[in-house]
XYZ file of N, CA and C in Angstrom:
327
model
N -47.549 -5.541 -38.379
C -46.908 -6.623 -37.672
C -45.384 -6.409 -37.625
N -44.842 -6.007 -38.775
C -43.401 -5.780 -38.846
C -42.997 -4.611 -37.932
N -43.812 -3.554 -37.897
C -43.531 -2.405 -37.047
C -43.574 -2.822 -35.581
N -44.554 -3.641 -35.215
C -44.663 -4.126 -33.837
C -43.423 -4.918 -33.438
N -42.980 -5.765 -34.330
C -41.794 -6.587 -34.072
C -40.565 -5.694 -33.861
N -40.416 -4.673 -34.709
C -39.276 -3.764 -34.586
C -39.343 -2.981 -33.284
N -40.536 -2.581 -32.900
C -40.704 -1.835 -31.660
C -40.383 -2.683 -30.431
N -40.759 -3.952 -30.463
C -40.513 -4.843 -29.337
C -39.033 -5.190 -29.185
N -38.303 -5.192 -30.290
C -36.874 -5.526 -30.221
C -36.006 -4.270 -30.357
N -36.547 -3.129 -29.998
C -35.860 -1.855 -30.177
C -34.529 -1.799 -29.429
N -34.510 -2.204 -28.180
C -33.277 -2.153 -27.385
C -32.200 -3.047 -27.978
N -32.568 -4.254 -28.378
C -31.604 -5.175 -28.982
C -31.067 -4.609 -30.290
N -31.959 -4.140 -31.137
C -31.562 -3.588 -32.433
C -30.649 -2.382 -32.235
N -31.010 -1.518 -31.303
C -30.204 -0.335 -31.015
C -28.796 -0.741 -30.588
N -28.697 -1.696 -29.671
C -27.395 -2.153 -29.180
C -26.542 -2.689 -30.337
N -27.139 -3.508 -31.187
C -26.407 -4.104 -32.311
C -25.929 -3.038 -33.300
N -26.781 -2.093 -33.608
C -26.423 -1.072 -34.595
C -25.383 -0.099 -34.050
N -25.488 0.257 -32.794
C -24.485 1.146 -32.188
C -23.145 0.421 -32.101
N -23.166 -0.864 -31.827
C -21.924 -1.642 -31.785
C -21.252 -1.650 -33.161
N -22.037 -1.785 -34.220
C -21.481 -1.728 -35.587
C -20.865 -0.361 -35.856
N -21.552 0.681 -35.424
C -21.055 2.038 -35.647
C -19.760 2.296 -34.881
N -19.601 1.659 -33.743
C -18.422 1.905 -32.906
C -17.134 1.436 -33.573
N -17.239 0.533 -34.535
C -16.052 0.036 -35.232
C -15.487 1.070 -36.202
N -16.272 2.086 -36.527
C -15.829 3.066 -37.521
C -15.258 4.338 -36.907
N -15.053 4.366 -35.605
C -14.449 5.540 -34.981
C -15.121 5.911 -33.679
N -14.826 7.106 -33.220
C -15.375 7.594 -31.965
C -16.821 8.041 -32.102
N -17.469 8.176 -30.970
C -18.886 8.547 -30.945
C -19.113 9.923 -31.571
N -18.281 10.897 -31.230
C -18.449 12.251 -31.759
C -18.292 12.298 -33.276
N -17.477 11.402 -33.815
C -17.251 11.375 -35.266
C -18.533 11.083 -36.047
N -19.478 10.403 -35.423
C -20.733 10.066 -36.101
C -21.553 11.294 -36.451
N -21.346 12.388 -35.744
C -22.191 13.568 -35.870
C -21.520 14.729 -36.597
N -20.228 14.581 -36.873
C -19.483 15.655 -37.534
C -19.814 15.678 -39.022
N -20.058 16.869 -39.539
C -20.405 17.007 -40.941
C -19.481 18.007 -41.619
N -18.801 17.562 -42.657
C -18.006 18.472 -43.471
C -18.953 19.166 -44.437
N -18.631 20.376 -44.838
C -19.506 21.076 -45.793
C -19.730 20.248 -47.064
N -20.973 20.116 -47.438
C -21.316 19.376 -48.641
C -21.431 17.869 -48.460
N -21.232 17.382 -47.248
C -21.317 15.940 -46.983
C -22.257 15.691 -45.820
N -22.878 14.528 -45.847
C -23.736 14.132 -44.722
C -22.870 13.567 -43.604
N -23.297 13.740 -42.356
C -22.572 13.129 -41.233
C -22.571 11.601 -41.377
N -21.562 10.920 -40.839
C -21.488 9.462 -40.954
C -22.740 8.732 -40.462
N -23.402 9.254 -39.437
C -24.618 8.606 -38.942
C -25.723 8.658 -39.999
N -25.873 9.775 -40.663
C -26.873 9.896 -41.730
C -26.486 9.005 -42.909
N -25.210 8.956 -43.230
C -24.740 8.074 -44.311
C -25.059 6.622 -43.987
N -24.851 6.222 -42.745
C -25.155 4.840 -42.336
C -26.649 4.562 -42.475
N -27.482 5.525 -42.144
C -28.931 5.361 -42.319
C -29.279 5.220 -43.802
N -28.690 6.052 -44.633
C -28.979 6.012 -46.070
C -28.515 4.700 -46.702
N -27.431 4.130 -46.170
C -26.939 2.824 -46.662
C -27.769 1.670 -46.148
N -28.547 1.901 -45.092
C -29.339 0.829 -44.504
C -28.628 0.110 -43.377
N -27.497 0.631 -42.940
C -26.743 0.033 -41.838
C -27.403 0.333 -40.496
N -28.089 1.475 -40.428
C -28.731 1.938 -39.205
C -30.209 2.169 -39.494
N -31.047 1.747 -38.576
C -32.495 1.921 -38.742
C -32.907 3.354 -38.397
N -34.077 3.721 -38.827
C -34.618 5.045 -38.510
C -34.764 5.215 -36.997
N -35.085 4.141 -36.293
C -35.233 4.208 -34.845
C -33.914 4.583 -34.161
N -32.836 3.944 -34.576
C -31.525 4.244 -33.997
C -31.121 5.676 -34.317
N -31.370 6.102 -35.535
C -31.070 7.481 -35.927
C -31.839 8.469 -35.056
N -33.101 8.228 -34.854
C -33.936 9.110 -34.035
C -33.450 9.147 -32.590
N -33.144 7.994 -32.028
C -32.701 7.924 -30.633
C -31.374 8.667 -30.453
N -30.424 8.450 -31.356
C -29.131 9.126 -31.237
C -29.281 10.634 -31.440
N -30.166 11.045 -32.326
C -30.439 12.480 -32.494
C -31.044 13.063 -31.223
N -31.929 12.313 -30.595
C -32.545 12.772 -29.346
C -31.500 12.880 -28.238
N -30.614 11.902 -28.157
C -29.588 11.904 -27.111
C -28.627 13.085 -27.246
N -28.279 13.415 -28.468
C -27.223 14.403 -28.684
C -27.732 15.791 -29.048
N -28.975 15.890 -29.484
C -29.502 17.179 -29.900
C -28.940 17.667 -31.225
N -28.464 16.755 -32.042
C -27.822 17.129 -33.308
C -28.817 17.504 -34.414
N -30.070 17.164 -34.244
C -31.057 17.356 -35.312
C -31.150 18.816 -35.752
N -31.266 19.738 -34.817
C -31.389 21.155 -35.168
C -30.132 21.688 -35.843
N -28.976 21.270 -35.360
C -27.710 21.700 -35.964
C -27.620 21.190 -37.398
N -27.946 19.920 -37.598
C -27.913 19.363 -38.945
C -28.909 20.054 -39.868
N -30.074 20.386 -39.339
C -31.095 21.042 -40.156
C -30.619 22.405 -40.644
N -29.855 23.106 -39.815
C -29.289 24.392 -40.242
C -28.161 24.186 -41.244
N -27.313 23.206 -40.973
C -26.168 22.928 -41.838
C -26.585 22.448 -43.225
N -27.598 21.622 -43.280
C -28.016 21.005 -44.548
C -29.374 21.545 -45.000
N -29.586 22.809 -44.758
C -30.873 23.446 -45.021
C -31.354 23.259 -46.462
N -30.445 23.281 -47.409
C -30.832 23.204 -48.820
C -30.563 21.838 -49.447
N -30.266 20.862 -48.633
C -29.978 19.510 -49.116
C -31.281 18.728 -49.253
N -31.657 18.334 -50.468
C -32.927 17.620 -50.651
C -32.961 16.247 -49.977
N -31.828 15.579 -49.891
C -31.775 14.274 -49.227
C -32.041 14.457 -47.739
N -31.398 15.459 -47.135
C -31.620 15.712 -45.711
C -33.061 16.122 -45.454
N -33.649 16.887 -46.340
C -35.052 17.297 -46.153
C -35.955 16.073 -46.052
N -35.695 15.081 -46.894
C -36.488 13.852 -46.867
C -36.246 13.065 -45.578
N -34.984 12.936 -45.189
C -34.631 12.204 -43.965
C -35.200 12.923 -42.741
N -35.054 14.237 -42.686
C -35.539 14.981 -41.521
C -37.054 14.917 -41.413
N -37.736 14.894 -42.543
C -39.190 14.754 -42.517
C -39.592 13.400 -41.931
N -38.869 12.346 -42.314
C -39.131 11.010 -41.752
C -38.917 11.024 -40.238
N -37.839 11.666 -39.801
C -37.534 11.724 -38.368
C -38.655 12.433 -37.624
N -39.064 13.572 -38.119
C -40.099 14.369 -37.450
C -41.424 13.612 -37.399
N -41.787 12.955 -38.493
C -43.074 12.265 -38.553
C -43.089 10.979 -37.724
N -41.956 10.278 -37.667
C -41.908 8.956 -37.024
C -41.592 9.023 -35.526
N -40.907 10.072 -35.094
C -40.456 10.166 -33.704
C -41.560 9.990 -32.663
N -42.747 10.554 -32.840
C -43.773 10.393 -31.795
C -44.234 8.947 -31.579
N -43.969 8.076 -32.521
C -44.446 6.695 -32.420
C -43.451 5.749 -31.762
N -42.267 6.227 -31.460
C -41.239 5.381 -30.859
C -41.223 5.617 -29.351
N -41.348 4.543 -28.616
C -41.296 4.605 -27.149
C -40.026 3.888 -26.685
N -39.231 4.588 -25.873
C -37.980 3.991 -25.396
C -37.561 4.649 -24.094
N -36.709 3.951 -23.375
C -36.146 4.446 -22.119
C -34.790 5.068 -22.437
N -34.744 6.383 -22.487
C -33.532 7.085 -22.895
C -32.359 6.795 -21.966
N -32.614 6.616 -20.671
C -31.531 6.333 -19.724
C -30.897 4.972 -20.009
N -31.729 3.989 -20.284
C -31.232 2.646 -20.589
C -30.407 2.659 -21.876
N -30.901 3.338 -22.890
C -30.201 3.383 -24.171
C -28.923 4.219 -24.074
N -28.933 5.261 -23.286
C -27.720 6.064 -23.077
C -26.648 5.213 -22.399
N -27.054 4.373 -21.451
C -26.105 3.472 -20.777
C -25.492 2.498 -21.781
N -26.290 2.013 -22.717
C -25.790 1.108 -23.758
C -24.704 1.805 -24.577
N -24.955 3.042 -24.967
C -23.976 3.800 -25.759
C -22.689 3.988 -24.968
N -22.817 4.371 -23.714
C -21.628 4.583 -22.871
C -20.835 3.284 -22.734
N -21.528 2.173 -22.498
C -20.842 0.885 -22.354
C -20.118 0.483 -23.622
N -20.714 0.723 -24.763
C -20.082 0.347 -26.033
C -18.874 1.225 -26.333
N -18.996 2.521 -26.103
C -17.928 3.444 -26.475
C -16.866 3.652 -25.395
N -17.028 3.067 -24.225
C -16.006 3.248 -23.188
C -14.761 2.419 -23.475
N -14.895 1.399 -24.302
C -13.760 0.512 -24.603
C -12.767 1.116 -25.548
């Protein structure tokens, strides 16, 4: 029931979480990773600020997943997060064009 509710409010949740992320800097900054540190987007997920759905959608939009997997190849925390992403991604249905427009609208300001 909880999963159904989250799936039905996916667009709203995505908009709210991306808006929160926009207060911490530019869009590209969310994906930058210094050696030995997780990117800010992954940190936000680990803190619970961003849902797994938002993380998956932003990874899909930017293609950062493969780059992060190479960068954090030996990081046990990333291995756990990436496994969740891979396993959960097929169950999320969304309109990528609509969500991309939301990101552009939020970050254009």
